[in-house]
Tab-separated table of N, CA, C and O and ligand atoms in Angstrom:
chain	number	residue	atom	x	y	z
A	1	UNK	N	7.832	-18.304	76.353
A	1	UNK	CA	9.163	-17.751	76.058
A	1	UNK	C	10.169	-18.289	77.064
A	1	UNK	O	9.994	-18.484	78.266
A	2	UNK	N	11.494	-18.530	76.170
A	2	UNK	CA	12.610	-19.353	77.299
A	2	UNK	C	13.491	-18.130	77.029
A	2	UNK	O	13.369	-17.194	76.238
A	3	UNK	N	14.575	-18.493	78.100
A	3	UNK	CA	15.531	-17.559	77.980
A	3	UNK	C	17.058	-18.332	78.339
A	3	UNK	O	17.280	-18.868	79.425
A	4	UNK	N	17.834	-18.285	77.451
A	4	UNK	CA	18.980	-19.048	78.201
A	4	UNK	C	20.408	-18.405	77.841
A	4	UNK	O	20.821	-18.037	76.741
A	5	UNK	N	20.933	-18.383	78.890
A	5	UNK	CA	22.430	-17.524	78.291
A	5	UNK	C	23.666	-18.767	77.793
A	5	UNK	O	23.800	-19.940	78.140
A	6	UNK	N	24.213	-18.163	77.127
A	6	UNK	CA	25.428	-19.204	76.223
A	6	UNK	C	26.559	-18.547	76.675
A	6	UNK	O	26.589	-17.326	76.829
A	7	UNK	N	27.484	-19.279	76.894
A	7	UNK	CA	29.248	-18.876	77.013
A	7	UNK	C	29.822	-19.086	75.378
A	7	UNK	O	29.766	-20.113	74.702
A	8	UNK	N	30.447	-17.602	74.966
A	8	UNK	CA	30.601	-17.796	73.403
A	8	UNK	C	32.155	-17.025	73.304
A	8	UNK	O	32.416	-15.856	73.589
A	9	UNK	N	33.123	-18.141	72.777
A	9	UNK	CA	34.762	-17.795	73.037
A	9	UNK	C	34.712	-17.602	71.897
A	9	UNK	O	33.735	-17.980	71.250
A	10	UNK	N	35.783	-16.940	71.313
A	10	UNK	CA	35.939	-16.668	69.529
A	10	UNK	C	35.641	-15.118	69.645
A	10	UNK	O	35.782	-14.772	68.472
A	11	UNK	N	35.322	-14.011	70.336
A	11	UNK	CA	34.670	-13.054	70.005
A	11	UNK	C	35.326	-11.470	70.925
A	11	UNK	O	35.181	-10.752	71.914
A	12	UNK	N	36.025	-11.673	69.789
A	12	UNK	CA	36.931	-10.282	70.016
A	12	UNK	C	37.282	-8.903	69.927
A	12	UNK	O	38.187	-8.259	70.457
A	13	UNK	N	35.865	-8.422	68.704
A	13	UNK	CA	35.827	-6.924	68.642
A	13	UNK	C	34.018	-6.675	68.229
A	13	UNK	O	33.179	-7.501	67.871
A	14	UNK	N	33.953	-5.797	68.368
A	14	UNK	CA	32.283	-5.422	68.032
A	14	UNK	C	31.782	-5.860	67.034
A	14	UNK	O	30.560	-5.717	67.026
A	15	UNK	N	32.262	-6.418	66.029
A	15	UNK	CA	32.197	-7.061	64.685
A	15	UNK	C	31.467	-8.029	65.006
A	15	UNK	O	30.268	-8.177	64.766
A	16	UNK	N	32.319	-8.847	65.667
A	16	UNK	CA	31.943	-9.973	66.295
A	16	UNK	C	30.690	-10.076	66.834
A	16	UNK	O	29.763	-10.709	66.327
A	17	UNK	N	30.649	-9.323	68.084
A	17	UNK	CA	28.917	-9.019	68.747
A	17	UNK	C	27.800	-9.105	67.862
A	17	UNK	O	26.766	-9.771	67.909
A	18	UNK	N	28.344	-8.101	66.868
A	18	UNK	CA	26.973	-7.834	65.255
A	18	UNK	C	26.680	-9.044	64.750
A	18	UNK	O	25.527	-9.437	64.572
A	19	UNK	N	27.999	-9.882	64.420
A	19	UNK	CA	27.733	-11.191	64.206
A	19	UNK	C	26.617	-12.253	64.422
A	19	UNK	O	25.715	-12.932	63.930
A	20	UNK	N	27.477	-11.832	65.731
A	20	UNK	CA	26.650	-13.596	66.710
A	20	UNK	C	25.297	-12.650	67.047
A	20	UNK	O	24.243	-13.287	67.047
A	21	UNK	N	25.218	-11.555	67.265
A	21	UNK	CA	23.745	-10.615	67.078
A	21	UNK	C	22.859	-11.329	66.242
A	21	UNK	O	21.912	-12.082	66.470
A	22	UNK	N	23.474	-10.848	65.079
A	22	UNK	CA	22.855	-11.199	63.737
A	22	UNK	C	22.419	-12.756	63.926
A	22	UNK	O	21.227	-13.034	64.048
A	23	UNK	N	23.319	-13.656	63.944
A	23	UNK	CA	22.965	-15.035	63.509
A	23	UNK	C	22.032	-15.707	64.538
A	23	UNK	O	21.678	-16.874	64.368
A	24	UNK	N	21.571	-14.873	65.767
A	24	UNK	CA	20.713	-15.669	66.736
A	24	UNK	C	19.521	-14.910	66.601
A	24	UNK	O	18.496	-15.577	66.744
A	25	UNK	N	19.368	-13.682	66.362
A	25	UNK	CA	18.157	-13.120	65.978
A	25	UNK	C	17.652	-13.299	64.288
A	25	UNK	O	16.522	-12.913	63.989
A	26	UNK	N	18.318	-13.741	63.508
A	26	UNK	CA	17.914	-14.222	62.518
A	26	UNK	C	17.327	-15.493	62.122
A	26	UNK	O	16.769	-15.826	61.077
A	27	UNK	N	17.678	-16.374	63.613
A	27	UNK	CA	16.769	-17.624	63.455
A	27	UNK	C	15.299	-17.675	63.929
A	27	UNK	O	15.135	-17.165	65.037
A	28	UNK	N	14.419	-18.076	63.457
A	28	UNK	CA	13.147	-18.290	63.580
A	28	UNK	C	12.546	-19.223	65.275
A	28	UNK	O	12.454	-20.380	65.684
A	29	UNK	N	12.340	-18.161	65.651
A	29	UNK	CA	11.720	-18.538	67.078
A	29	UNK	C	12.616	-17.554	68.075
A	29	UNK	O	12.295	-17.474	69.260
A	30	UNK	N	13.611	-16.899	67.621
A	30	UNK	CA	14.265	-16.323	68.195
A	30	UNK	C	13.677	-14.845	68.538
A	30	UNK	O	13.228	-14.231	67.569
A	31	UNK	N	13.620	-14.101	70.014
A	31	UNK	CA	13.043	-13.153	70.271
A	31	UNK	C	13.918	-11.936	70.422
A	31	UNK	O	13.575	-10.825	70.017
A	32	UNK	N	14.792	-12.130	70.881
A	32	UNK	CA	16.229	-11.114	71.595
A	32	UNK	C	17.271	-12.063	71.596
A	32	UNK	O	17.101	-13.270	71.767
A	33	UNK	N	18.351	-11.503	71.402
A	33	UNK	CA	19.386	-11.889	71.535
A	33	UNK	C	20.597	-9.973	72.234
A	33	UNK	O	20.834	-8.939	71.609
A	34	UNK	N	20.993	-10.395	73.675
A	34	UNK	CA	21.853	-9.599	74.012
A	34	UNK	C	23.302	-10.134	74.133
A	34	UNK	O	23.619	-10.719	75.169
A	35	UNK	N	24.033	-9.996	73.317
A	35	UNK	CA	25.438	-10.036	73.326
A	35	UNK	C	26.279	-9.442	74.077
A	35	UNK	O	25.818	-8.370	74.468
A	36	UNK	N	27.487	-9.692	74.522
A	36	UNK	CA	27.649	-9.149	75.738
A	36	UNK	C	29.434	-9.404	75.761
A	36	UNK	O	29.974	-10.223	76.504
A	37	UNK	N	30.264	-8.403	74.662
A	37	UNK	CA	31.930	-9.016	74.654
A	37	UNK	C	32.422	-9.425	76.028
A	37	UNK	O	32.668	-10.586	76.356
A	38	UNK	N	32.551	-8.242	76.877
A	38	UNK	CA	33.443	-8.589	78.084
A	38	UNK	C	32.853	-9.985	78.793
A	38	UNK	O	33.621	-10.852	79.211
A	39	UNK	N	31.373	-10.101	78.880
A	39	UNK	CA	31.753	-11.534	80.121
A	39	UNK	C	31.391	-12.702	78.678
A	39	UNK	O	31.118	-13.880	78.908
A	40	UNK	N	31.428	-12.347	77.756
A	40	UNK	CA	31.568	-13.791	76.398
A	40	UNK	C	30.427	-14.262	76.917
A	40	UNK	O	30.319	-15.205	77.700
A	41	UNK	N	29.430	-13.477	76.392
A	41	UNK	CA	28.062	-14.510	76.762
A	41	UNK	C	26.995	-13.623	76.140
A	41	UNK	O	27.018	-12.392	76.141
A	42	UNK	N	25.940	-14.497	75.541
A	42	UNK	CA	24.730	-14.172	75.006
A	42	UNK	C	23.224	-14.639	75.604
A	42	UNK	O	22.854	-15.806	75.479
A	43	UNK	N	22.606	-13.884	76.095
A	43	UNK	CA	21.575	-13.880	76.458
A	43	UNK	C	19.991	-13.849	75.651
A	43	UNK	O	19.250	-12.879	75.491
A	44	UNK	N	19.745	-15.653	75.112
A	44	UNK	CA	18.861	-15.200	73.928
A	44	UNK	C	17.315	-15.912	74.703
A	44	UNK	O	17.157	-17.020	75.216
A	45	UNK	N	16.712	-15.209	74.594
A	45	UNK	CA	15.047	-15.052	74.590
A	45	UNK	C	14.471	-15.559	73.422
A	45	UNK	O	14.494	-14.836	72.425
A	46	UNK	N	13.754	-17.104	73.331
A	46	UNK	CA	13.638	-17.422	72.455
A	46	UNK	C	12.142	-18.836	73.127
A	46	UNK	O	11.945	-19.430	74.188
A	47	UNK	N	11.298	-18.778	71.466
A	47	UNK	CA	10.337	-19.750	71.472
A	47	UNK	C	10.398	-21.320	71.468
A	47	UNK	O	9.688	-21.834	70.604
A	48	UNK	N	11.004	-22.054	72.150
A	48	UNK	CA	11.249	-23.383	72.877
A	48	UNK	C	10.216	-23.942	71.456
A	48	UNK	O	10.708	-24.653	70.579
A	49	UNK	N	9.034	-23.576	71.429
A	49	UNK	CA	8.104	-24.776	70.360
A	49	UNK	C	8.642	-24.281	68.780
A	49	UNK	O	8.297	-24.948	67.804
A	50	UNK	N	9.077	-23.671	68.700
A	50	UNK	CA	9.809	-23.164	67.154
A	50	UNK	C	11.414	-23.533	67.147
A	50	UNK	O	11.814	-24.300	66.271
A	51	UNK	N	12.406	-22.959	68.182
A	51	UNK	CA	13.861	-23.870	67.782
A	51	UNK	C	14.783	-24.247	69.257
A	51	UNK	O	14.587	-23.581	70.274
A	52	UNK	N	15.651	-25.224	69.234
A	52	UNK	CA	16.058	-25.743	70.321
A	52	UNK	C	17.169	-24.832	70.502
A	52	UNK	O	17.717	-24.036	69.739
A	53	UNK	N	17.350	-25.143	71.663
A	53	UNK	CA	18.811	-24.583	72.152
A	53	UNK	C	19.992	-25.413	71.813
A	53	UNK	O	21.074	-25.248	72.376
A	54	UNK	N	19.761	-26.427	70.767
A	54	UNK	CA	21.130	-26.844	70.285
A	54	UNK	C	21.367	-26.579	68.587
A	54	UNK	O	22.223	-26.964	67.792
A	55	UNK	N	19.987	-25.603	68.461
A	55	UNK	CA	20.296	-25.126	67.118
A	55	UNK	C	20.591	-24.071	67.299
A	55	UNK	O	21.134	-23.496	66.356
A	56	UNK	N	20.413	-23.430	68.386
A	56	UNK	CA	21.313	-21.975	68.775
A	56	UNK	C	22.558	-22.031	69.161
A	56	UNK	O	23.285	-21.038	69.129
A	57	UNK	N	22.905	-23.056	69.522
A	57	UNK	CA	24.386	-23.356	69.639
A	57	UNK	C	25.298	-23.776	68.495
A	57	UNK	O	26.525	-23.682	68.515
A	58	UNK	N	24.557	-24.251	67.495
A	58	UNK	CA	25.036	-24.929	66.217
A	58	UNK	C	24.983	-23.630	65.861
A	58	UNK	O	26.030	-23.105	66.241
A	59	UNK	N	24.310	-22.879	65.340
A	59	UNK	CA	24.055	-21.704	64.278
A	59	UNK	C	25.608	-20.750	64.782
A	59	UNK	O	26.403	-20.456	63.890
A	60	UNK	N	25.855	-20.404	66.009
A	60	UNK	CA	26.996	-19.693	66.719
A	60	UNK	C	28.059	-20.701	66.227
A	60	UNK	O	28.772	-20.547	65.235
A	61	UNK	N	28.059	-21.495	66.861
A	61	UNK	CA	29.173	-22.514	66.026
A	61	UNK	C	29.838	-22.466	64.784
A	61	UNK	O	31.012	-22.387	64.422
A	62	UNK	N	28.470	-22.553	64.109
A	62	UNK	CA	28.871	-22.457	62.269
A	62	UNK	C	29.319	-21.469	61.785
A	62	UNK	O	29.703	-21.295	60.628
A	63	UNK	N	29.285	-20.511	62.949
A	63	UNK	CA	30.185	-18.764	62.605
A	63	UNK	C	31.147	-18.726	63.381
A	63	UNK	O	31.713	-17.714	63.794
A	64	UNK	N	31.404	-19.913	63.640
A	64	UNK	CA	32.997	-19.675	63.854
A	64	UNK	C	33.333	-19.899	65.400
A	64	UNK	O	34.412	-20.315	65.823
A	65	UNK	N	32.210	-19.548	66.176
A	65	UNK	CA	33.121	-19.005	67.713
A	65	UNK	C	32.438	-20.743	68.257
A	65	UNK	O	31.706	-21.528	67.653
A	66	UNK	N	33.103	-20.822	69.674
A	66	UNK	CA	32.790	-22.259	70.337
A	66	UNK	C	32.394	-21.232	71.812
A	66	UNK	O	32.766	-20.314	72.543
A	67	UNK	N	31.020	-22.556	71.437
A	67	UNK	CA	29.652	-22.181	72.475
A	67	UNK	C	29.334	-23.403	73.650
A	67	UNK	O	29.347	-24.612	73.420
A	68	UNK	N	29.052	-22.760	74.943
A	68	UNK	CA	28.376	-23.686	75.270
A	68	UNK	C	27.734	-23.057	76.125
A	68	UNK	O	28.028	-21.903	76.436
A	69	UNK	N	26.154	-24.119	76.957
A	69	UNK	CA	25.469	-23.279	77.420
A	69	UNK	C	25.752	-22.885	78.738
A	69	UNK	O	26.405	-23.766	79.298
A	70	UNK	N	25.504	-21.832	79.527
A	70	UNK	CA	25.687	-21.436	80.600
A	70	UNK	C	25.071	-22.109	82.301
A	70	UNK	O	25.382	-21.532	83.343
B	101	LIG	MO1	36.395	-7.998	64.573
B	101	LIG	MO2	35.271	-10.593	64.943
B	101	LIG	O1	37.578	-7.286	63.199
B	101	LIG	O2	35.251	-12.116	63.829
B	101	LIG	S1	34.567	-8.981	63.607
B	101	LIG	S2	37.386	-9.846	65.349
């Protein structure tokens, strides 16, 4: 298990959080995902041999907000 936090701009009300919640724990290999409005950052716990950390950045991306890793 890896763990890596992301800096994620775009994300402005709790909606949002559920969101980018949703779209990083819905990918496959993904373990946790803690979202986090005030410091704009997500903390996802995830299986390195199932998906990369630039498809976790793409997937956040494709919903809108601009990511990068921490
Ligand atoms: Mo809140 Mo986020 O109304 O896209 S869900 S701003």
């Amino acid at each position: 298990m890896t763990t890596v936090t992301l800096n994620i701009d775009g994300m402005t009300c709790g909606g949002c959080v559920k969101s980018v919640t949703r779209i990083l724990s819905e990918l496959d290999g993904v373990s946790h995902a803690e979202v986090n409005l005030e410091h704009k950052s997500a903390v996802v716990n995830f299986d390195e041999s199932k998906v990369k950390i630039n498809q976790l950045v793409d997937a956040v991306e494709d919903g809108g907000y601009d990511v990068s890793v921490a």
